[in-house]
Amino acid sequence: MNENTNAEANLREVLSHFIIEGSISSVRLYGSGHIHDTYAVTNGTPDSPDYLLQRINHNVFKNVPLLMENIELVTRHLRQKLENLPGARPDEEVLTLVPTHAQQSFYQDAEGNFWRVYLLLDGTRSYDIVETPQQAHEGGKAFGKFLALLADLDTNQLHDSIPDFHNVESRLRLFEAALQRNPKDRARQVPQEIAFVQQRAEQMSTICRLGREGRLPLRTTHNDTKFNNVLLDKYDKALCVIDLDTVMPGYVAYDFGDAIRTTVNKAAEDEKDLSKINVDFHLFKAFTEGFLQETCSFLTQEEIVSLPLGATLLPYIMGLRFLTDYIDGDHYYKIHFPEHNLQRARAQFRLVEVLEANMDLLRNTVQETATLCK
Ligand code: NDG
């Protein structure tokens, strides 16, 4: 047996613990995620579904059973809400976990790896780069509706799958600690990036501070609203929000900001040529309109004001996390070449600068859109 057949045999063994219909014809690596190992499982039996198999990264998600409880809770809640919504298609609009024969939502193998299986949604696609305002608008609607449907879920029922995930003050402490350790002696290669982080540390803590003062409510937020976490159908209509691992209590500005980070910039998240990093304001406006259409009935005025702050905060946090991982020796994110995390950090920081330079425009667009839909 060569290595590939061996690997596929292992994956098929893992799949045999789940309630799978039909017979599998292939199992292949899938997607562009930085955290888990994801495989598309193709069914050889007509009219039987395809699946998505994931090996959950338990270095990142330290408590997988609690993580899976969150996902069960959230998918159940979304499904119930959609079942009562005229015209909704719960089977296509919510992820479906496939249980194991022991009726668990995950399987742990002898080596301690955790696995789960979802139904693969046929005929859908996601975009790493947004091409049209219509796509951006649909993405805004999808993430907005996600928040709206979960607005009545008691946040106390959710576990923090990664504590302090978007807490920038905590991220800054981890960064300073990595600088102190400096295990690969990389800190001296990046003085400009370090200065970039430190100059903005205070200002970027605004949302944290407002939250602490009780001026921004904690809600059930997605916390990883990269645009490619929305599945669109063949007409480019948003169907389903995926990657529910980080659904936790958070601030709405986090979801808005992370989605803007990946919607308005037509260059890649790790673009090397920083001159290509730009903000497309048509996409910003279209996303904002879709998002507020679904959320402005329940967002407070202070939350609306916080949205443009989220738009600069999230690329800042991502750049900070990429840079921390680079300094620390690349333990967290999958990298595809040695300086990948540094390149990612630089691209994110460039995006922060472009967004900062256009802050007035972002604020006006958000405010005008909110006024129209109130
Ligand atoms: C991963 C990260 C997310 C980040 C993204 C960058 C986790 C669990 O990569 O935070 O925005 O592309 O760390 N997820 O999805």
Short mmCIF file of C-alpha atoms and ligand atoms in Angstrom, two decimals:
data_model
loop_
_atom_site.label_atom_id
_atom_site.label_comp_id
_atom_site.label_asym_id
_atom_site.label_seq_id
_atom_site.Cartn_x
_atom_site.Cartn_y
_atom_site.Cartn_z
CA MET A 1 0.00 0.00 0.00
CA ASN A 2 1.39 3.45 -0.78
CA GLU A 3 1.10 6.31 1.70
CA ASN A 4 -2.03 7.77 0.10
CA THR A 5 -3.98 4.53 0.07
CA ASN A 6 -2.92 4.01 3.64
CA ALA A 7 -4.16 7.45 4.64
CA GLU A 8 -7.44 6.90 2.81
CA ALA A 9 -7.89 3.53 4.52
CA ASN A 10 -7.48 5.27 7.89
CA LEU A 11 -10.04 7.90 6.96
CA ARG A 12 -12.49 5.21 5.86
CA GLU A 13 -11.97 3.46 9.18
CA VAL A 14 -12.83 6.70 10.98
CA LEU A 15 -15.92 7.14 8.79
CA SER A 16 -17.12 3.63 9.68
CA HIS A 17 -17.90 4.95 13.18
CA PHE A 18 -20.47 7.40 11.78
CA ILE A 19 -23.93 6.66 10.43
CA ILE A 20 -23.09 7.04 6.75
CA GLU A 21 -25.57 6.20 3.98
CA GLY A 22 -24.52 4.40 0.80
CA SER A 23 -20.94 3.50 -0.04
CA ILE A 24 -18.07 5.95 -0.17
CA SER A 25 -16.25 6.34 -3.45
CA SER A 26 -13.52 8.78 -2.41
CA VAL A 27 -12.15 10.85 0.47
CA ARG A 28 -10.10 13.92 -0.51
CA LEU A 29 -8.49 16.88 1.24
CA TYR A 30 -10.78 19.89 0.97
CA GLY A 31 -10.91 23.66 1.43
CA SER A 32 -8.51 26.39 2.53
CA GLY A 33 -8.91 26.41 6.33
CA HIS A 34 -5.94 27.17 8.59
CA ILE A 35 -6.97 25.05 11.58
CA HIS A 36 -8.59 21.64 11.03
CA ASP A 37 -7.91 18.88 8.50
CA THR A 38 -10.96 18.74 6.27
CA TYR A 39 -11.91 16.06 3.72
CA ALA A 40 -14.72 15.84 1.17
CA VAL A 41 -16.30 12.40 1.21
CA THR A 42 -17.96 11.48 -2.08
CA ASN A 43 -20.76 8.96 -2.12
CA GLY A 44 -20.73 6.30 -4.81
CA THR A 45 -24.37 5.40 -4.23
CA PRO A 46 -26.90 7.43 -6.26
CA ASP A 47 -29.20 9.65 -4.15
CA SER A 48 -27.02 9.24 -1.07
CA PRO A 49 -25.39 12.37 0.34
CA ASP A 50 -21.77 13.48 0.23
CA TYR A 51 -20.12 14.35 3.54
CA LEU A 52 -17.47 16.56 5.09
CA LEU A 53 -15.10 14.82 7.48
CA GLN A 54 -12.99 16.92 9.86
CA ARG A 55 -10.19 16.10 12.21
CA ILE A 56 -10.64 18.75 14.87
CA ASN A 57 -7.48 20.59 15.89
CA HIS A 58 -7.39 19.95 19.61
CA ASN A 59 -4.31 22.08 20.15
CA VAL A 60 -6.50 25.02 19.22
CA PHE A 61 -9.78 23.74 20.70
CA LYS A 62 -8.63 22.30 24.01
CA ASN A 63 -12.00 20.92 25.07
CA VAL A 64 -13.62 19.24 22.09
CA PRO A 65 -16.66 17.78 23.94
CA LEU A 66 -17.64 21.30 25.08
CA LEU A 67 -16.99 22.68 21.61
CA MET A 68 -19.31 20.05 20.14
CA GLU A 69 -21.97 20.85 22.76
CA ASN A 70 -21.92 24.44 21.51
CA ILE A 71 -22.36 23.32 17.93
CA GLU A 72 -25.21 20.96 18.83
CA LEU A 73 -26.93 23.75 20.77
CA VAL A 74 -26.50 26.35 18.04
CA THR A 75 -27.55 24.12 15.13
CA ARG A 76 -30.61 22.94 17.10
CA HIS A 77 -31.59 26.51 17.90
CA LEU A 78 -31.12 27.70 14.31
CA ARG A 79 -33.08 24.75 12.95
CA GLN A 80 -36.00 25.34 15.32
CA LYS A 81 -36.14 29.02 14.44
CA LEU A 82 -36.02 28.30 10.70
CA GLU A 83 -38.68 25.61 10.92
CA ASN A 84 -41.05 28.32 12.10
CA LEU A 85 -40.03 30.83 9.45
CA PRO A 86 -42.17 30.77 6.27
CA GLY A 87 -40.14 29.97 3.15
CA ALA A 88 -37.03 28.88 5.06
CA ARG A 89 -35.18 25.68 4.12
CA PRO A 90 -33.69 24.45 7.42
CA ASP A 91 -31.93 21.46 5.82
CA GLU A 92 -29.98 23.76 3.54
CA GLU A 93 -29.64 26.77 5.80
CA VAL A 94 -28.13 25.03 8.84
CA LEU A 95 -25.24 22.61 9.05
CA THR A 96 -26.27 19.04 9.86
CA LEU A 97 -24.01 16.97 12.09
CA VAL A 98 -23.92 13.26 11.31
CA PRO A 99 -23.96 11.18 14.52
CA THR A 100 -21.76 8.22 15.31
CA HIS A 101 -23.27 4.75 15.88
CA ALA A 102 -22.95 5.55 19.59
CA GLN A 103 -25.16 8.65 18.97
CA GLN A 104 -22.32 11.06 19.65
CA SER A 105 -21.55 14.15 17.59
CA PHE A 106 -17.85 13.25 17.42
CA TYR A 107 -15.59 10.22 17.50
CA GLN A 108 -12.27 9.97 19.33
CA ASP A 109 -9.75 7.53 17.84
CA ALA A 110 -7.14 5.48 19.68
CA GLU A 111 -4.51 8.20 19.17
CA GLY A 112 -6.71 10.81 20.84
CA ASN A 113 -7.75 12.60 17.64
CA PHE A 114 -11.30 13.96 17.47
CA TRP A 115 -13.37 13.59 14.31
CA ARG A 116 -16.76 14.85 13.18
CA VAL A 117 -18.87 14.58 10.06
CA TYR A 118 -21.28 17.08 8.48
CA LEU A 119 -23.57 16.63 5.51
CA LEU A 120 -22.01 18.36 2.51
CA LEU A 121 -24.39 20.88 1.01
CA ASP A 122 -24.75 20.14 -2.70
CA GLY A 123 -24.43 22.82 -5.34
CA THR A 124 -23.06 25.47 -2.99
CA ARG A 125 -19.89 27.50 -3.18
CA SER A 126 -17.91 29.93 -1.09
CA TYR A 127 -15.62 32.77 -2.13
CA ASP A 128 -12.17 33.51 -0.74
CA ILE A 129 -12.33 36.80 -2.66
CA VAL A 130 -15.62 38.64 -3.14
CA GLU A 131 -16.32 39.56 -6.75
CA THR A 132 -19.60 41.50 -6.83
CA PRO A 133 -21.68 43.82 -4.61
CA GLN A 134 -24.49 41.26 -4.83
CA GLN A 135 -22.27 38.63 -3.19
CA ALA A 136 -21.22 41.14 -0.54
CA HIS A 137 -24.85 42.03 0.13
CA GLU A 138 -25.79 38.36 0.45
CA GLY A 139 -22.88 37.80 2.84
CA GLY A 140 -24.06 40.73 4.97
CA LYS A 141 -27.56 39.28 5.05
CA ALA A 142 -26.29 35.81 5.96
CA PHE A 143 -24.16 36.94 8.91
CA GLY A 144 -26.82 39.44 9.99
CA LYS A 145 -29.55 36.80 9.92
CA PHE A 146 -27.29 34.44 11.84
CA LEU A 147 -27.07 37.02 14.66
CA ALA A 148 -30.79 37.73 14.47
CA LEU A 149 -31.74 34.05 14.75
CA LEU A 150 -29.43 33.59 17.71
CA ALA A 151 -30.38 36.83 19.46
CA ASP A 152 -32.72 34.94 21.82
CA LEU A 153 -30.22 32.20 22.70
CA ASP A 154 -29.08 32.70 26.27
CA THR A 155 -25.33 33.30 26.03
CA ASN A 156 -24.87 31.57 29.40
CA GLN A 157 -25.66 28.28 27.72
CA LEU A 158 -22.57 28.57 25.51
CA HIS A 159 -19.05 27.61 26.50
CA ASP A 160 -16.09 29.76 25.54
CA SER A 161 -14.58 27.34 23.03
CA ILE A 162 -11.46 29.56 23.00
CA PRO A 163 -11.41 31.90 25.99
CA ASP A 164 -10.58 35.55 25.18
CA PHE A 165 -10.66 34.79 21.47
CA HIS A 166 -11.17 38.38 20.29
CA ASN A 167 -10.07 40.04 23.52
CA VAL A 168 -7.42 42.35 22.11
CA GLU A 169 -5.98 43.15 25.54
CA SER A 170 -5.33 39.47 26.12
CA ARG A 171 -3.95 39.08 22.55
CA LEU A 172 -1.56 41.97 23.27
CA ARG A 173 -0.36 40.26 26.46
CA LEU A 174 0.30 37.05 24.51
CA PHE A 175 2.18 39.08 21.92
CA GLU A 176 4.38 40.77 24.55
CA ALA A 177 5.07 37.37 26.13
CA ALA A 178 6.10 35.94 22.75
CA LEU A 179 8.40 38.93 22.23
CA GLN A 180 10.02 38.25 25.59
CA ARG A 181 10.49 34.55 24.82
CA ASN A 182 11.54 35.25 21.25
CA PRO A 183 12.34 31.54 20.76
CA LYS A 184 13.51 31.78 17.13
CA ASP A 185 15.19 35.18 17.47
CA ARG A 186 12.72 36.60 14.95
CA ALA A 187 11.71 39.70 16.90
CA ARG A 188 14.63 41.73 15.59
CA GLN A 189 13.50 41.14 11.99
CA VAL A 190 10.19 42.89 12.58
CA PRO A 191 10.70 46.24 14.38
CA GLN A 192 8.21 48.06 12.13
CA GLU A 193 5.48 45.53 12.72
CA ILE A 194 6.09 45.60 16.47
CA ALA A 195 5.85 49.40 16.46
CA PHE A 196 2.66 49.20 14.39
CA VAL A 197 1.05 47.00 17.03
CA GLN A 198 2.20 49.05 20.00
CA GLN A 199 1.20 52.44 18.56
CA ARG A 200 -2.40 51.30 18.19
CA ALA A 201 -2.75 49.15 21.31
CA GLU A 202 -4.67 51.73 23.33
CA GLN A 203 -7.05 52.81 20.60
CA MET A 204 -7.75 49.22 19.53
CA SER A 205 -8.86 48.42 23.08
CA THR A 206 -11.92 50.71 22.76
CA ILE A 207 -14.43 47.90 22.13
CA CYS A 208 -13.04 45.88 25.05
CA ARG A 209 -13.40 48.94 27.28
CA LEU A 210 -16.93 49.76 26.14
CA GLY A 211 -17.87 46.14 26.78
CA ARG A 212 -16.40 46.21 30.26
CA GLU A 213 -18.31 49.40 31.02
CA GLY A 214 -21.51 47.63 30.01
CA ARG A 215 -22.05 49.91 27.01
CA LEU A 216 -21.95 47.08 24.46
CA PRO A 217 -24.05 43.97 25.11
CA LEU A 218 -22.63 40.49 24.83
CA ARG A 219 -24.52 38.48 22.24
CA THR A 220 -24.17 35.10 20.62
CA THR A 221 -21.73 35.87 17.84
CA HIS A 222 -20.01 33.73 15.23
CA ASN A 223 -16.50 35.14 15.72
CA ASP A 224 -15.02 33.75 12.51
CA THR A 225 -17.04 35.56 9.87
CA LYS A 226 -14.58 35.24 7.03
CA PHE A 227 -16.55 35.71 3.85
CA ASN A 228 -15.75 32.15 2.81
CA ASN A 229 -17.71 30.93 5.82
CA VAL A 230 -20.92 31.72 3.95
CA LEU A 231 -22.14 29.17 1.42
CA LEU A 232 -23.96 30.65 -1.57
CA ASP A 233 -26.17 28.75 -4.00
CA LYS A 234 -25.74 28.68 -7.76
CA TYR A 235 -27.62 32.00 -8.08
CA ASP A 236 -25.19 33.58 -5.58
CA LYS A 237 -27.89 33.70 -2.91
CA ALA A 238 -26.59 33.14 0.60
CA LEU A 239 -27.70 29.83 1.99
CA CYS A 240 -25.79 28.79 5.07
CA VAL A 241 -23.24 30.10 7.55
CA ILE A 242 -20.60 27.48 8.29
CA ASP A 243 -17.66 26.93 10.67
CA LEU A 244 -19.49 27.22 13.96
CA ASP A 245 -16.49 26.37 16.17
CA THR A 246 -16.09 29.85 17.58
CA VAL A 247 -19.76 30.65 18.20
CA MET A 248 -19.50 32.19 21.67
CA PRO A 249 -20.58 35.28 23.53
CA GLY A 250 -19.05 38.32 21.82
CA TYR A 251 -19.71 41.81 20.46
CA VAL A 252 -21.50 42.40 17.18
CA ALA A 253 -18.60 44.57 15.97
CA TYR A 254 -16.43 41.44 15.92
CA ASP A 255 -18.64 39.71 13.38
CA PHE A 256 -19.10 42.82 11.30
CA GLY A 257 -15.37 43.57 11.41
CA ASP A 258 -14.13 40.11 10.47
CA ALA A 259 -16.55 39.95 7.57
CA ILE A 260 -15.51 43.40 6.34
CA ARG A 261 -11.85 42.35 6.60
CA THR A 262 -12.46 39.57 4.10
CA THR A 263 -15.10 41.26 1.93
CA VAL A 264 -13.75 44.67 0.99
CA ASN A 265 -10.19 43.66 0.19
CA LYS A 266 -9.92 42.02 -3.21
CA ALA A 267 -6.39 40.82 -2.52
CA ALA A 268 -5.66 37.58 -0.68
CA GLU A 269 -5.46 37.43 3.10
CA ASP A 270 -1.74 36.75 2.71
CA GLU A 271 -1.05 39.06 -0.28
CA LYS A 272 2.68 39.71 -0.64
CA ASP A 273 2.37 42.81 -2.81
CA LEU A 274 0.97 45.34 -0.34
CA SER A 275 0.11 47.81 -3.10
CA LYS A 276 -2.69 45.41 -4.09
CA ILE A 277 -4.40 45.76 -0.73
CA ASN A 278 -7.29 48.13 -1.06
CA VAL A 279 -10.80 48.75 0.13
CA ASP A 280 -13.66 48.48 -2.32
CA PHE A 281 -16.33 50.85 -0.96
CA HIS A 282 -19.10 49.44 -3.13
CA LEU A 283 -18.52 46.12 -1.43
CA PHE A 284 -18.42 47.82 1.98
CA LYS A 285 -21.74 49.55 1.35
CA ALA A 286 -23.37 46.42 -0.08
CA PHE A 287 -22.26 44.26 2.85
CA THR A 288 -23.32 46.89 5.40
CA GLU A 289 -26.78 47.20 3.82
CA GLY A 290 -27.32 43.45 3.89
CA PHE A 291 -26.04 43.17 7.46
CA LEU A 292 -28.09 46.04 8.88
CA GLN A 293 -31.21 44.96 7.01
CA GLU A 294 -31.21 41.88 9.25
CA THR A 295 -29.93 43.41 12.48
CA CYS A 296 -30.81 47.08 12.82
CA SER A 297 -34.15 46.33 14.50
CA PHE A 298 -32.38 45.02 17.58
CA LEU A 299 -28.90 46.63 17.61
CA THR A 300 -28.41 49.55 19.99
CA GLN A 301 -27.13 52.90 18.73
CA GLU A 302 -23.81 52.28 20.51
CA GLU A 303 -23.45 48.93 18.77
CA ILE A 304 -24.06 50.59 15.40
CA VAL A 305 -21.40 53.19 16.19
CA SER A 306 -19.01 50.38 17.16
CA LEU A 307 -19.26 48.63 13.76
CA PRO A 308 -16.62 50.73 11.91
CA LEU A 309 -14.31 50.26 14.92
CA GLY A 310 -14.75 46.52 14.46
CA ALA A 311 -13.71 46.93 10.82
CA THR A 312 -10.24 48.13 11.84
CA LEU A 313 -10.02 46.02 15.00
CA LEU A 314 -10.42 42.65 13.33
CA PRO A 315 -7.64 42.98 10.74
CA TYR A 316 -5.51 44.39 13.56
CA ILE A 317 -6.22 41.36 15.77
CA MET A 318 -5.58 38.95 12.90
CA GLY A 319 -2.31 40.67 12.03
CA LEU A 320 -1.35 40.60 15.70
CA ARG A 321 -2.13 36.88 15.95
CA PHE A 322 -0.22 36.05 12.74
CA LEU A 323 2.75 38.10 13.95
CA THR A 324 2.65 36.48 17.40
CA ASP A 325 2.62 33.04 15.78
CA TYR A 326 5.53 34.04 13.55
CA ILE A 327 7.60 35.25 16.50
CA ASP A 328 6.63 32.19 18.48
CA GLY A 329 7.80 29.74 15.79
CA ASP A 330 4.56 28.98 13.86
CA HIS A 331 2.70 26.65 16.18
CA TYR A 332 -0.88 27.78 15.66
CA TYR A 333 -1.70 28.35 12.00
CA LYS A 334 -0.90 25.98 9.19
CA ILE A 335 1.78 27.66 7.07
CA HIS A 336 2.73 26.91 3.48
CA PHE A 337 6.21 28.51 3.47
CA PRO A 338 8.60 29.74 6.19
CA GLU A 339 7.59 33.42 6.40
CA HIS A 340 3.91 32.82 5.72
CA ASN A 341 2.67 34.15 9.05
CA LEU A 342 4.76 37.30 8.66
CA GLN A 343 3.42 37.87 5.16
CA ARG A 344 -0.12 37.41 6.48
CA ALA A 345 0.53 39.88 9.30
CA ARG A 346 1.90 42.51 6.92
CA ALA A 347 -1.11 42.18 4.63
CA GLN A 348 -3.51 42.57 7.55
CA PHE A 349 -1.68 45.62 8.90
CA ARG A 350 -1.77 47.25 5.47
CA LEU A 351 -5.52 46.69 5.42
CA VAL A 352 -5.81 48.35 8.85
CA GLU A 353 -4.01 51.40 7.46
CA VAL A 354 -6.26 51.68 4.42
CA LEU A 355 -9.37 51.32 6.57
CA GLU A 356 -8.09 53.87 9.10
CA ALA A 357 -7.46 56.38 6.30
CA ASN A 358 -11.10 56.05 5.27
CA MET A 359 -12.72 55.96 8.69
CA ASP A 360 -15.04 58.91 8.03
CA LEU A 361 -16.43 57.24 4.95
CA LEU A 362 -16.99 53.97 6.83
CA ARG A 363 -18.74 55.80 9.68
CA ASN A 364 -21.00 57.78 7.36
CA THR A 365 -21.97 54.72 5.36
CA VAL A 366 -22.87 52.76 8.49
CA GLN A 367 -24.80 55.65 10.00
CA GLU A 368 -26.73 56.48 6.83
CA THR A 369 -27.61 52.85 6.24
CA ALA A 370 -28.78 52.44 9.82
CA THR A 371 -30.95 55.56 9.59
CA LEU A 372 -32.60 54.28 6.43
CA CYS A 373 -33.51 50.92 7.88
CA LYS A 374 -34.67 52.01 11.35
C1 NDG B 1 -8.85 30.77 11.38
C2 NDG B 1 -8.98 31.36 12.77
C3 NDG B 1 -9.64 32.70 12.66
C4 NDG B 1 -8.88 33.60 11.71
C5 NDG B 1 -8.66 32.92 10.40
C6 NDG B 1 -7.74 33.71 9.53
C7 NDG B 1 -9.29 30.08 14.80
C8 NDG B 1 -10.12 29.13 15.55
O1 NDG B 1 -8.11 31.63 10.57
O2 NDG B 1 -9.70 33.31 13.90
O3 NDG B 1 -9.63 34.75 11.43
O4 NDG B 1 -7.91 33.31 8.22
O5 NDG B 1 -8.24 30.50 15.25
N1 NDG B 1 -9.75 30.46 13.62
O6 NDG B 1 -10.11 30.53 10.84
#
